[in-house]
Short mmCIF file of C-alpha atoms and ligand atoms in Angstrom, two decimals:
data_model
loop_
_atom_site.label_atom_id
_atom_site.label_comp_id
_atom_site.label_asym_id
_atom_site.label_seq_id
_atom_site.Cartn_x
_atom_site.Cartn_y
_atom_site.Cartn_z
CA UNK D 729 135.32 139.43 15.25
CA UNK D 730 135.03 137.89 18.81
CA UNK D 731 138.09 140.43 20.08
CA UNK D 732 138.50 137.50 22.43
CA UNK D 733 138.01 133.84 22.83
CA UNK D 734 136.52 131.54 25.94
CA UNK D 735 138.38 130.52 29.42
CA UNK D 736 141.55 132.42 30.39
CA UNK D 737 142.02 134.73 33.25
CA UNK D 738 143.40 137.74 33.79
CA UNK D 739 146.47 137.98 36.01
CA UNK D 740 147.96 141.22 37.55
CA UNK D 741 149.87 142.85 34.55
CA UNK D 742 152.70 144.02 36.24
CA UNK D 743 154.20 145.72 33.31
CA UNK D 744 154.49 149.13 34.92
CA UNK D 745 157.94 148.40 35.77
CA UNK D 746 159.05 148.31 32.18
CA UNK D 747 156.69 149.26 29.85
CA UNK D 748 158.12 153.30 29.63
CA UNK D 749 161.70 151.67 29.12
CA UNK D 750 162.87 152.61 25.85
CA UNK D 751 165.06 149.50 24.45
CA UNK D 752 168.52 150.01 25.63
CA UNK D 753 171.43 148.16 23.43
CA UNK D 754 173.49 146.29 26.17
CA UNK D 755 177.61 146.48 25.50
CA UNK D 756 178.35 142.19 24.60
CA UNK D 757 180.79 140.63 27.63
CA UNK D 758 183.41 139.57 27.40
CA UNK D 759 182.81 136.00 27.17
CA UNK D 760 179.59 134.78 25.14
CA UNK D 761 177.98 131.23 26.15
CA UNK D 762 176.10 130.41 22.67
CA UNK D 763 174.37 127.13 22.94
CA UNK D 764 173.94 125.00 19.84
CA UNK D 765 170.61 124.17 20.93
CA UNK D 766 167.91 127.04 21.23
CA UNK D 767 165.29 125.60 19.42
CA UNK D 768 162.45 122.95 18.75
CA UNK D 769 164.17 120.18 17.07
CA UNK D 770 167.69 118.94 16.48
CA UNK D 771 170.62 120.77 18.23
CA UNK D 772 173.07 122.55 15.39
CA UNK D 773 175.94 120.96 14.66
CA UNK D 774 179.30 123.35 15.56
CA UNK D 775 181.35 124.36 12.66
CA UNK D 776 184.05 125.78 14.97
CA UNK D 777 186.66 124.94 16.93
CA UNK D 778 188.57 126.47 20.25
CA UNK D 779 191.23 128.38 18.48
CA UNK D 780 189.26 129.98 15.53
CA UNK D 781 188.53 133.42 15.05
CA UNK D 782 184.87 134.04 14.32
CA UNK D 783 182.88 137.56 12.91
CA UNK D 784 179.89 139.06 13.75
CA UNK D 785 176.62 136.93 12.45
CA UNK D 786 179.39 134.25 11.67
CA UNK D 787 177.84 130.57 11.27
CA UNK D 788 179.01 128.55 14.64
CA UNK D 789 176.52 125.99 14.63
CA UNK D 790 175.18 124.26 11.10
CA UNK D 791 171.11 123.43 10.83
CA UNK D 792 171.66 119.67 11.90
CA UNK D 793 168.29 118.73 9.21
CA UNK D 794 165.50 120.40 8.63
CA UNK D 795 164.13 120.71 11.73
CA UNK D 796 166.96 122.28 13.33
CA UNK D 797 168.58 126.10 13.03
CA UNK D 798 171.48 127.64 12.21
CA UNK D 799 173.65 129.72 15.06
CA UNK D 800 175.59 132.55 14.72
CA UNK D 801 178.30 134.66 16.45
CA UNK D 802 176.98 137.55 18.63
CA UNK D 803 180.82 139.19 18.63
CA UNK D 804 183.65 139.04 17.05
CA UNK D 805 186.26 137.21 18.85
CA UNK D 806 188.12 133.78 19.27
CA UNK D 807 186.03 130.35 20.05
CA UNK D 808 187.62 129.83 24.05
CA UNK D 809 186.29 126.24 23.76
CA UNK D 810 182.78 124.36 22.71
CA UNK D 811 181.86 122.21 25.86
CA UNK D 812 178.46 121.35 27.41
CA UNK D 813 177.19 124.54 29.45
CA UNK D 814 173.96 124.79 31.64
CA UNK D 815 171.27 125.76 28.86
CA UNK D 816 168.11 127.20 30.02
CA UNK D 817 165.63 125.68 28.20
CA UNK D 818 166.53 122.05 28.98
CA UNK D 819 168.51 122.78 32.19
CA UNK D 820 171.04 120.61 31.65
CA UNK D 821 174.48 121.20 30.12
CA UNK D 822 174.10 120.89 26.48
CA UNK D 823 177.44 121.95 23.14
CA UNK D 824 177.52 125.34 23.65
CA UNK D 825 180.18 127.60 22.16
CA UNK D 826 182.09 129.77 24.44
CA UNK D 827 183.58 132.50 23.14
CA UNK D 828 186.25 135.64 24.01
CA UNK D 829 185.04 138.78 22.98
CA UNK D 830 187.44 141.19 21.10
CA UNK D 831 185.17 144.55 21.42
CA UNK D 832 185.79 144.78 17.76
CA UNK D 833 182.01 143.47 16.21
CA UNK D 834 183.98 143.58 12.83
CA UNK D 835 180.89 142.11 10.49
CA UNK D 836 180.67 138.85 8.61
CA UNK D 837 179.29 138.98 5.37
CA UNK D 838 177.45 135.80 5.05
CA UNK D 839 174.08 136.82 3.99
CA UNK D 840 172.98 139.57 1.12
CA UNK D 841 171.39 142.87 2.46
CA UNK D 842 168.89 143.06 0.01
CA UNK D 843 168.22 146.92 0.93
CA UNK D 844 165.26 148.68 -0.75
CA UNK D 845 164.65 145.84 -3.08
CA UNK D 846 163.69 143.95 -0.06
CA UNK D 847 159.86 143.59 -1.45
CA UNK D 848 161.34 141.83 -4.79
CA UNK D 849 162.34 138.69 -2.86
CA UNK D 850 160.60 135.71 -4.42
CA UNK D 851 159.25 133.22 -2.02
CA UNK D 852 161.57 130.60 -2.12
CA UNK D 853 164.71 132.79 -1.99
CA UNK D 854 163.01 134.69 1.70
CA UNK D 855 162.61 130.58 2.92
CA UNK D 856 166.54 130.33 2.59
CA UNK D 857 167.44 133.41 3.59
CA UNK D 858 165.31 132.56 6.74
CA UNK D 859 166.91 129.55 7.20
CA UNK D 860 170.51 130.74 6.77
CA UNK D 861 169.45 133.63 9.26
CA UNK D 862 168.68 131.00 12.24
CA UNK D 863 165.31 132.76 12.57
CA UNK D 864 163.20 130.88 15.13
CA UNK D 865 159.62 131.84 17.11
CA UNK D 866 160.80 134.49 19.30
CA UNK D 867 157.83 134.62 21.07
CA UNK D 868 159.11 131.36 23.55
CA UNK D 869 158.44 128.34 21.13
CA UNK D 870 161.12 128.65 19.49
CA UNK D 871 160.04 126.45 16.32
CA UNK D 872 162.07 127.17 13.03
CA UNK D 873 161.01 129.78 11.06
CA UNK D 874 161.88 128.09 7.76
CA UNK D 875 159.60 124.80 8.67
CA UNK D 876 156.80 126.77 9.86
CA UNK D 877 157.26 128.72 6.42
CA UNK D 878 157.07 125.42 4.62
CA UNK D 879 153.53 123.94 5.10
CA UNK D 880 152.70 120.59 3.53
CA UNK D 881 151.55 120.55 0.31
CA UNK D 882 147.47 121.82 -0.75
CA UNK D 883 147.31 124.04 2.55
CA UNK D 884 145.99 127.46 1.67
CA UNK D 885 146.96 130.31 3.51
CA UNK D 886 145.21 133.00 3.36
CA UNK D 887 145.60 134.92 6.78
CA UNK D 888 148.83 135.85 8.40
CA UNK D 889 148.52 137.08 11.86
CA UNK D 890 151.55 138.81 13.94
CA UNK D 891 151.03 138.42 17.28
CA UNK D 892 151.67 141.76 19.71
CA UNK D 893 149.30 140.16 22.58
CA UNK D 894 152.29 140.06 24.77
CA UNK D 895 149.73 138.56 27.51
CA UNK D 896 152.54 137.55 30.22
CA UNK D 897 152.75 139.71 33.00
CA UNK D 898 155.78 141.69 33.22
CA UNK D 899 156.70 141.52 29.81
CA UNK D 900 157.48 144.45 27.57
CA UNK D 901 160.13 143.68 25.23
CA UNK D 902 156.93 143.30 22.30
CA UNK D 903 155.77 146.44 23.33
CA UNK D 904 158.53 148.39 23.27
CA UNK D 905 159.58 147.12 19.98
CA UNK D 906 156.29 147.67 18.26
CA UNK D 907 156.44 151.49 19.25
CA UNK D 908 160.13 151.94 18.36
CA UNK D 909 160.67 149.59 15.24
CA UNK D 910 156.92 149.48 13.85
CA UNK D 911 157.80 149.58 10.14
CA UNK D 912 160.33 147.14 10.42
CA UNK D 913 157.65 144.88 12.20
CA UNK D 914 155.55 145.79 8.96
CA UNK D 915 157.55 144.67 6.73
CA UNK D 916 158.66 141.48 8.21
CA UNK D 917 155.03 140.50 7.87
CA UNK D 918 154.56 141.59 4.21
CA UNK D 919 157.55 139.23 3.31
CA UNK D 920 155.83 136.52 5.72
CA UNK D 921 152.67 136.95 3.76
CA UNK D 922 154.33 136.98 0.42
CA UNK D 923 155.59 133.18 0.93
CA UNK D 924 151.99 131.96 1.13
CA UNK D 925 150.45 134.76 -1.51
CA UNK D 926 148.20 135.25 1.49
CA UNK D 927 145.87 138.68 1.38
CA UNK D 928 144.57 138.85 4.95
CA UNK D 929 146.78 140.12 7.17
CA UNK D 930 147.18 141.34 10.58
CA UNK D 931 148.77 142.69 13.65
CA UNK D 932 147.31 141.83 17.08
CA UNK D 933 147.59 143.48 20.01
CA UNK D 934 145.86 143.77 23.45
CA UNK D 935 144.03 146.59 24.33
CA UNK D 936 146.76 147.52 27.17
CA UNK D 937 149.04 148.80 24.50
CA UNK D 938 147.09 151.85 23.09
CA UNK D 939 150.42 153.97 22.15
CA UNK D 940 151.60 150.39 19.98
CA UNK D 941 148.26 150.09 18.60
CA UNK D 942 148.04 154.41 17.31
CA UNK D 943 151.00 153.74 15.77
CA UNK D 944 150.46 150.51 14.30
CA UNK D 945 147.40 151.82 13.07
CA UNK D 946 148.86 155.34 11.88
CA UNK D 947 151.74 152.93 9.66
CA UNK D 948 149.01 150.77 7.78
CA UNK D 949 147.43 153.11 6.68
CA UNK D 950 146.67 152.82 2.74
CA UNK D 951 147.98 149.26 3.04
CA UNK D 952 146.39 145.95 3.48
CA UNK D 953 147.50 145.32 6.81
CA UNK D 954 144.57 145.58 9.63
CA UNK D 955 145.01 146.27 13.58
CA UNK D 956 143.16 144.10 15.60
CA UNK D 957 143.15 146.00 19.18
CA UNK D 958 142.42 142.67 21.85
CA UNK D 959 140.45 141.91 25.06
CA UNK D 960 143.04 141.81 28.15
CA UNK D 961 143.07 138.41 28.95
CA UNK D 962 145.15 135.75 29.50
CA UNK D 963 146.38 133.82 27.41
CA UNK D 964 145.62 135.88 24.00
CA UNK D 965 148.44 135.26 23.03
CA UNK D 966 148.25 131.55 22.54
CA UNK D 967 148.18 130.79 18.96
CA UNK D 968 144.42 129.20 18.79
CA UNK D 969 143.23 131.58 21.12
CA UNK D 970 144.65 134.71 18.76
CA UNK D 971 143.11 133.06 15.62
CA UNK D 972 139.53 132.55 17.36
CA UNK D 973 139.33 136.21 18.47
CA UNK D 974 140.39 137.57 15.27
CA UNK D 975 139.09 135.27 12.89
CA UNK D 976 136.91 133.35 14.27
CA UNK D 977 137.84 130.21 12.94
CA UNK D 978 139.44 127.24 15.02
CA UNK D 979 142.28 125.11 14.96
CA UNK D 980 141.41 121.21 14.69
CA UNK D 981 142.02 119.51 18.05
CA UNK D 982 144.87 118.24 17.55
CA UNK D 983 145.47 120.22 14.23
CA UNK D 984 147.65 123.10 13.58
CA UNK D 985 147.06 126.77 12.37
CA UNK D 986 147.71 126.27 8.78
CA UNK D 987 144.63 123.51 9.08
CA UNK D 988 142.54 126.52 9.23
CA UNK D 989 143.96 128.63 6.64
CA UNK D 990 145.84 130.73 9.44
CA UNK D 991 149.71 131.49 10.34
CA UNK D 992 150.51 133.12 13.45
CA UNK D 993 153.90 134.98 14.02
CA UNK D 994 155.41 136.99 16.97
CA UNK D 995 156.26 140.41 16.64
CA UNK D 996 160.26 140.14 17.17
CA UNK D 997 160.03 137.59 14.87
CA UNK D 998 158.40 138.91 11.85
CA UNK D 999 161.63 142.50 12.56
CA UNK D 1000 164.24 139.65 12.31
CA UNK D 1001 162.62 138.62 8.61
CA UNK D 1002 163.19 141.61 7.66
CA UNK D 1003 166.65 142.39 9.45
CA UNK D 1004 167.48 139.50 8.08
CA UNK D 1005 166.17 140.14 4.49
CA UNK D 1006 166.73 144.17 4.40
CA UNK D 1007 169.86 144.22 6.43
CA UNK D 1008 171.55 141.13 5.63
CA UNK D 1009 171.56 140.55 9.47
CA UNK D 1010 171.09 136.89 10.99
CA UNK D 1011 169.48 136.21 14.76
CA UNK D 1012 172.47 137.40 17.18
CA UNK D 1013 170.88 139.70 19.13
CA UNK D 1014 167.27 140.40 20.92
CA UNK D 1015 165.10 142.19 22.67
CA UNK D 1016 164.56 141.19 26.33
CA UNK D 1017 162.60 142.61 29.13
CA UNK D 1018 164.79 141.95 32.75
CA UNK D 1019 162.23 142.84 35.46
CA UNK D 1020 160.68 141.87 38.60
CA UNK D 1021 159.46 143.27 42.04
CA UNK D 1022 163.06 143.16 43.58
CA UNK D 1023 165.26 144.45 40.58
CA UNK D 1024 166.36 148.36 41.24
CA UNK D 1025 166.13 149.34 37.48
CA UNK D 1026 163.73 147.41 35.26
CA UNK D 1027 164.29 147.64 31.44
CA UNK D 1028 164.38 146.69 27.87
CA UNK D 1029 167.23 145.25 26.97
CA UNK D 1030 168.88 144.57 23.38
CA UNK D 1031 171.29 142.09 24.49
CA UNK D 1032 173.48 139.75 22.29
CA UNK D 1033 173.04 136.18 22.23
CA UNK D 1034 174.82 134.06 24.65
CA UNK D 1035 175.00 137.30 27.29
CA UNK D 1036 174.62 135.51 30.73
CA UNK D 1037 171.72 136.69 33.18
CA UNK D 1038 173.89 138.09 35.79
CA UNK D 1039 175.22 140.47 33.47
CA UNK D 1040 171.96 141.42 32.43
CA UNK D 1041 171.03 141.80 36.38
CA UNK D 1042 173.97 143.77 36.83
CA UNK D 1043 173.05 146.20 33.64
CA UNK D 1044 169.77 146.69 36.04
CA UNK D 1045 171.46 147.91 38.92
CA UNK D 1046 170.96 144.59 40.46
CA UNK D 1047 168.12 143.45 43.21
CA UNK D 1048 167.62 145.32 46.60
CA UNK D 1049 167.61 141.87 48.18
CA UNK D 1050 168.00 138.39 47.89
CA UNK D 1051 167.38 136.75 44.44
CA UNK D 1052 165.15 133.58 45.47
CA UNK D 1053 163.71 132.93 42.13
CA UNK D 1054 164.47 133.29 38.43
CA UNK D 1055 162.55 132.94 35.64
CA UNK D 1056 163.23 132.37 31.85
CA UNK D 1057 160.21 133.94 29.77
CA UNK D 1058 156.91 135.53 31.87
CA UNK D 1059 155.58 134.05 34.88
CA UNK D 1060 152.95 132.12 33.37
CA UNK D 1061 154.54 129.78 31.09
CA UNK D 1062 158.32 130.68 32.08
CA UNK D 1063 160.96 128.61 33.00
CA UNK D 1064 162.34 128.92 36.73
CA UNK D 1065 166.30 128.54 36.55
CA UNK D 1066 168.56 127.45 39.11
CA UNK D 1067 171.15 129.86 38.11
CA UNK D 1068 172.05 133.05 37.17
CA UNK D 1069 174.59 131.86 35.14
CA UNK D 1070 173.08 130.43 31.82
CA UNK D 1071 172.49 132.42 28.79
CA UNK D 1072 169.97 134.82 26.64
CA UNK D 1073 168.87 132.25 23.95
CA UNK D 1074 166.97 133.52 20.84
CA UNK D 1075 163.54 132.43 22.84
CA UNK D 1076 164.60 134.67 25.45
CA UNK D 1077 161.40 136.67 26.64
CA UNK D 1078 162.28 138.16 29.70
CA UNK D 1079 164.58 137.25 32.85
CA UNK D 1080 162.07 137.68 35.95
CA UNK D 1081 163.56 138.15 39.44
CA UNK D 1082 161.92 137.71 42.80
CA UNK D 1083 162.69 137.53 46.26
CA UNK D 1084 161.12 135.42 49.34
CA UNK D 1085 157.95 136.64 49.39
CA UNK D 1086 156.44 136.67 45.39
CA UNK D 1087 158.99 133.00 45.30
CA UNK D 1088 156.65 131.52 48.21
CA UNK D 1089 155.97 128.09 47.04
CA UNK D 1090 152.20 127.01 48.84
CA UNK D 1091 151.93 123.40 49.53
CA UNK D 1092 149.13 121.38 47.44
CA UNK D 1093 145.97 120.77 49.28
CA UNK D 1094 143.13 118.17 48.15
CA UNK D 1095 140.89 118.84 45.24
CA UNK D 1096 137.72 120.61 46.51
CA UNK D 1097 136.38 119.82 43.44
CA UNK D 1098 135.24 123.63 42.79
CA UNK D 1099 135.83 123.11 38.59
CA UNK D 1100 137.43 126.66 38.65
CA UNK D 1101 139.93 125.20 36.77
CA UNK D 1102 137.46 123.82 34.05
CA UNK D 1103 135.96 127.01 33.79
CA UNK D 1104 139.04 129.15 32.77
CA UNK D 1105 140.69 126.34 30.51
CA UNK D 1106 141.06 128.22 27.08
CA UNK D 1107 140.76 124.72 25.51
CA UNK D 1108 137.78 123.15 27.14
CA UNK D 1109 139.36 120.50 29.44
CA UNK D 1110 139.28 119.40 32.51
CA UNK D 1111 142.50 120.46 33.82
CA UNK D 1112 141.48 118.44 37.51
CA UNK D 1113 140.67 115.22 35.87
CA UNK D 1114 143.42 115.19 33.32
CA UNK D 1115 145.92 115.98 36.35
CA UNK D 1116 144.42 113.28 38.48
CA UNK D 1117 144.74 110.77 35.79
CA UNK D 1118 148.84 111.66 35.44
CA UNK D 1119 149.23 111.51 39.52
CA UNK D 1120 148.08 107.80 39.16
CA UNK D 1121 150.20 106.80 36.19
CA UNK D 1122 146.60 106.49 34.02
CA UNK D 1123 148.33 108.12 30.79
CA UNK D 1124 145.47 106.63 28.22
CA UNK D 1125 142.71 108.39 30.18
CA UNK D 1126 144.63 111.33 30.29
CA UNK D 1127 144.83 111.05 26.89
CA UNK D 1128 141.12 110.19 26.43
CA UNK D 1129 140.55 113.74 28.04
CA UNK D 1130 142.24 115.71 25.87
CA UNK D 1131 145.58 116.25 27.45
CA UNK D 1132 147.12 116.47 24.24
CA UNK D 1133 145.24 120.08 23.27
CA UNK D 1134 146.41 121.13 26.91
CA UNK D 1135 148.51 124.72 25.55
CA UNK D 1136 150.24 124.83 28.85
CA UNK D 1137 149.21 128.26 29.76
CA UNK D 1138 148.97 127.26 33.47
CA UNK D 1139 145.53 129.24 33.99
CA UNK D 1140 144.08 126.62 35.53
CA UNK D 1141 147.23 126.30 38.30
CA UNK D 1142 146.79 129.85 38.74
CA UNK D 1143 143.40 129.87 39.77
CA UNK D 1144 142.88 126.65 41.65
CA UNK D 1145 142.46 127.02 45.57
CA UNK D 1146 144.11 124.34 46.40
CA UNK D 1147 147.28 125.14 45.28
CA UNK D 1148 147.48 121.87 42.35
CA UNK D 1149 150.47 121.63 40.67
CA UNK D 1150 148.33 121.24 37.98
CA UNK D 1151 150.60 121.90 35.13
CA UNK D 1152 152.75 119.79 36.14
CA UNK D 1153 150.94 117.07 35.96
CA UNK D 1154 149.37 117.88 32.63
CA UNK D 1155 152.82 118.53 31.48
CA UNK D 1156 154.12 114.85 33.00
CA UNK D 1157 150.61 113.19 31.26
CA UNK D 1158 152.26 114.95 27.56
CA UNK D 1159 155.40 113.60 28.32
CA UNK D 1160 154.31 110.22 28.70
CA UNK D 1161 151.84 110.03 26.35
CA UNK D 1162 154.16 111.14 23.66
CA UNK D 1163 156.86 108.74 24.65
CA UNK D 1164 154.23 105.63 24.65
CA UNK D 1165 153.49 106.76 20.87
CA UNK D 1166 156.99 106.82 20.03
CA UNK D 1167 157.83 103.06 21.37
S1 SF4 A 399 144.69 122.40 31.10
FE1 SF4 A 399 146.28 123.30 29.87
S2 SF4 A 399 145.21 124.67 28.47
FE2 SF4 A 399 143.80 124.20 30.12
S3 SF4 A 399 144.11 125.85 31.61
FE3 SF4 A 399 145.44 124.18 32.24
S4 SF4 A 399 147.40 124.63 31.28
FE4 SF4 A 399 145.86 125.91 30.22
S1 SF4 A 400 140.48 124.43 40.67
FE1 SF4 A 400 141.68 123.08 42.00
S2 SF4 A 400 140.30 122.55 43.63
FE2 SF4 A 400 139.03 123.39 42.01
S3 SF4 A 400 138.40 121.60 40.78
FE3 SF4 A 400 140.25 122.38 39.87
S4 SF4 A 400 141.89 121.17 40.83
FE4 SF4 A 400 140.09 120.96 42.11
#
């Protein structure tokens, strides 16, 4: 086992403002801003109307297809209206049901709680229940569940790897739920495992997280489930980079886990598998680290869906000064919002505050040509080249170079001298490149 794979850097971890926080339920507001869109793929269609009363893990939104994902209620309540509300993913105003709050969380009943008999579940029957959950990659990306449980036809699976890197700075929300929820964790990757008849499986998790990885190790015991304790480094969590260090096999440029015999999961995920399975209990709620430099009381968060960020602030004590910057997800490959106003989505990581000083944008300077940034890219490109290629509108070279296998982990950004915006460009050069294959 390489314990680690080539490139990356390692960033300052900043997690001591979190990482003792033990996961804190927050009370739901009294108005919920659930968007119909918080996922790869087509936006659910709303099965609601202003007027109606809704449950607890009701259905609001239908799976528009296959790629797309159901969306629950996070309260009980009546539907205020279902309008187009800032969403923070896309940052523009996308259907997103708005909804009173009665304080009453009286239950819907829409899935089975399977209970004990939770292991029984045939493989077909956990895809549905999945699906009818909303499940999605909690880790940021987002993707179905249900589609990434549904490989094409004649790919073997034989390894199923949970990811517990939690690699962004700041975050803790993976942490904390690995020390305080570790069998449900467990079990959500036994049923994952059980879809593909897959043997080999695994929990990762970086070496800063020794109390996770005791007791991860002190709950597999006598079972066929293997720690695999991880070089700090940045970005270990990546899916590639994950399989590499534990496996060391690699993903196909261009190719996907499963094209190695490999499926990698998130943590949170793999509990709401079984939360959903177990407990009968679809994705409404999740864990969320709200942090940063300037924020008086750091913590761990179980907030429901469609919560907005300033009430999360204020359930924090709220920041000892000016709130200059705001970021959806970890520093790295967050998303900086424009408002404090949009909601906790299921891919909701972490919500990152920062004042003046740690919000400092630097102005881009000329190249020096130093290759830093070739040297840390986790997937062997030349982050300079490919970027220079996108400034000048050449979108087949940047293709040429790889831009494509470019994981957007923003290493190379991070350490350039010169300040590059070099993800951006990479991330323009994707863009482009995508939309020229799609004409
Ligand atoms: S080019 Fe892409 S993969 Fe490589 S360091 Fe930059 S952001 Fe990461
Ligand atoms: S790190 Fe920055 S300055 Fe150095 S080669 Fe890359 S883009 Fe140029």
């Amino acid at each position: 086992m390489a314990n680690t794979f080539n490139g990356g850097i390692h960033p300052p971890e900043e997690k001591r403002y979190s990482e003792d926080s033990a996961i804190r339920a927050l009370d739901p507001p009294e108005l919920l801003y659930i968007p119909l869109s918080q996922h790869i793929g087509a936006p659910a269609t709303a099965v609601v109307k202003k007027g109606d009363r809704v449950l607890l893990g009701q259905t609001i939104g239908q799976a528009a297809g296959f790629v797309s994902a159901a969306v629950h209620s996070s309260v009980s309540g009546k539907v205020k209206s279902v309008e187009p509300y800032q969403n923070p993913v896309s940052g523009k105003p996308e259907p997103t049901v708005i909804i009173q709050n009665d304080g009453l969380d009286e239950r819907a009943s829409e899935l089975t709680a399977h209970g004990d008999n939770w292991d029984r579940i045939e493989p077909e029957e956990i895809r549905n229940i999945v699906a009818a959950a909303g499940i999605v990659g909690m880790g940021g990306a987002t993707f179905p569940t249900h589609v990434k449980l549904s490989p094409p036809k004649g790919k073997i699976i034989d390894t199923v790897l949970l990811n517990g890197a939690e690699c962004e700075p700041y975050l803790t929300a993976d942490h904390r739920l690995m020390l305080e929820f570790p069998q449900d964790v467990i079990n959500g990757l036994i049923l994952i495992a059980k879809v593909f008849g897959a043997g080999r499986l695994g929990i990762c998790i970086e070496n800063n997280k020794p109390d996770a990885i005791e007791v991860m190790q002190e709950r597999v015991k006598g079972t066929n489930v293997k720690v695999f304790p991880l070089k700090v480094k940045y970005p270990q969590g990546a899916e590639k980079q994950m399989i590499y260090a534990v496996t060391g096999r690699e993903v196909p440029s261009g190719g996907l886990p499963f094209d190695c015999g490999c499926y990698v999961q998130n943590v949170g995920t793999a509990k709401a598998v079984f939360d959903a399975v177990s407990r009968g209990i679809p994705l409404y709620q999740r864990i969320v680290t709200v942090s940063g430099p300037i924020l008086k009381e750091p913590a761990n968060l179980m907030v429901r869906i469609g919560t907005r960020y300033s009430d999360l602030i204020a359930a924090c004590g709220g920041a000892v000064e000016d709130i200059v910057k705001v970021i959806n997800g970890g520093p790295m490959m967050g998303l900086a919002q424009s408002s404090l106003d949009v909601p906790v989505t299921k891919g909701t990581s972490g919500v990152l505050i920062f004042g003046a000083e740690d919000a400092e944008v630097k102005p881009e300077l000329a190249c020096i040509n130093c290759a830093k940034c070739v040297d840390v890219c986790p997937a062997f490109l030349m982050p300079t080249r490919i970027a220079q290629c996108a400034e000048y509108s050449n979108f087949d070279m940047a293709e040429k170079l790889g831009a494509l296998d470019c994981i957007e982990c923003g290493s190379c950004a991070f350490v350039c001298p010169s300040d590059r915006k070099l993800l951006h460009y990479i991330r323009r050069a994707k863009t482009q490149i995508r939309a020229n294959k799609a004409k």
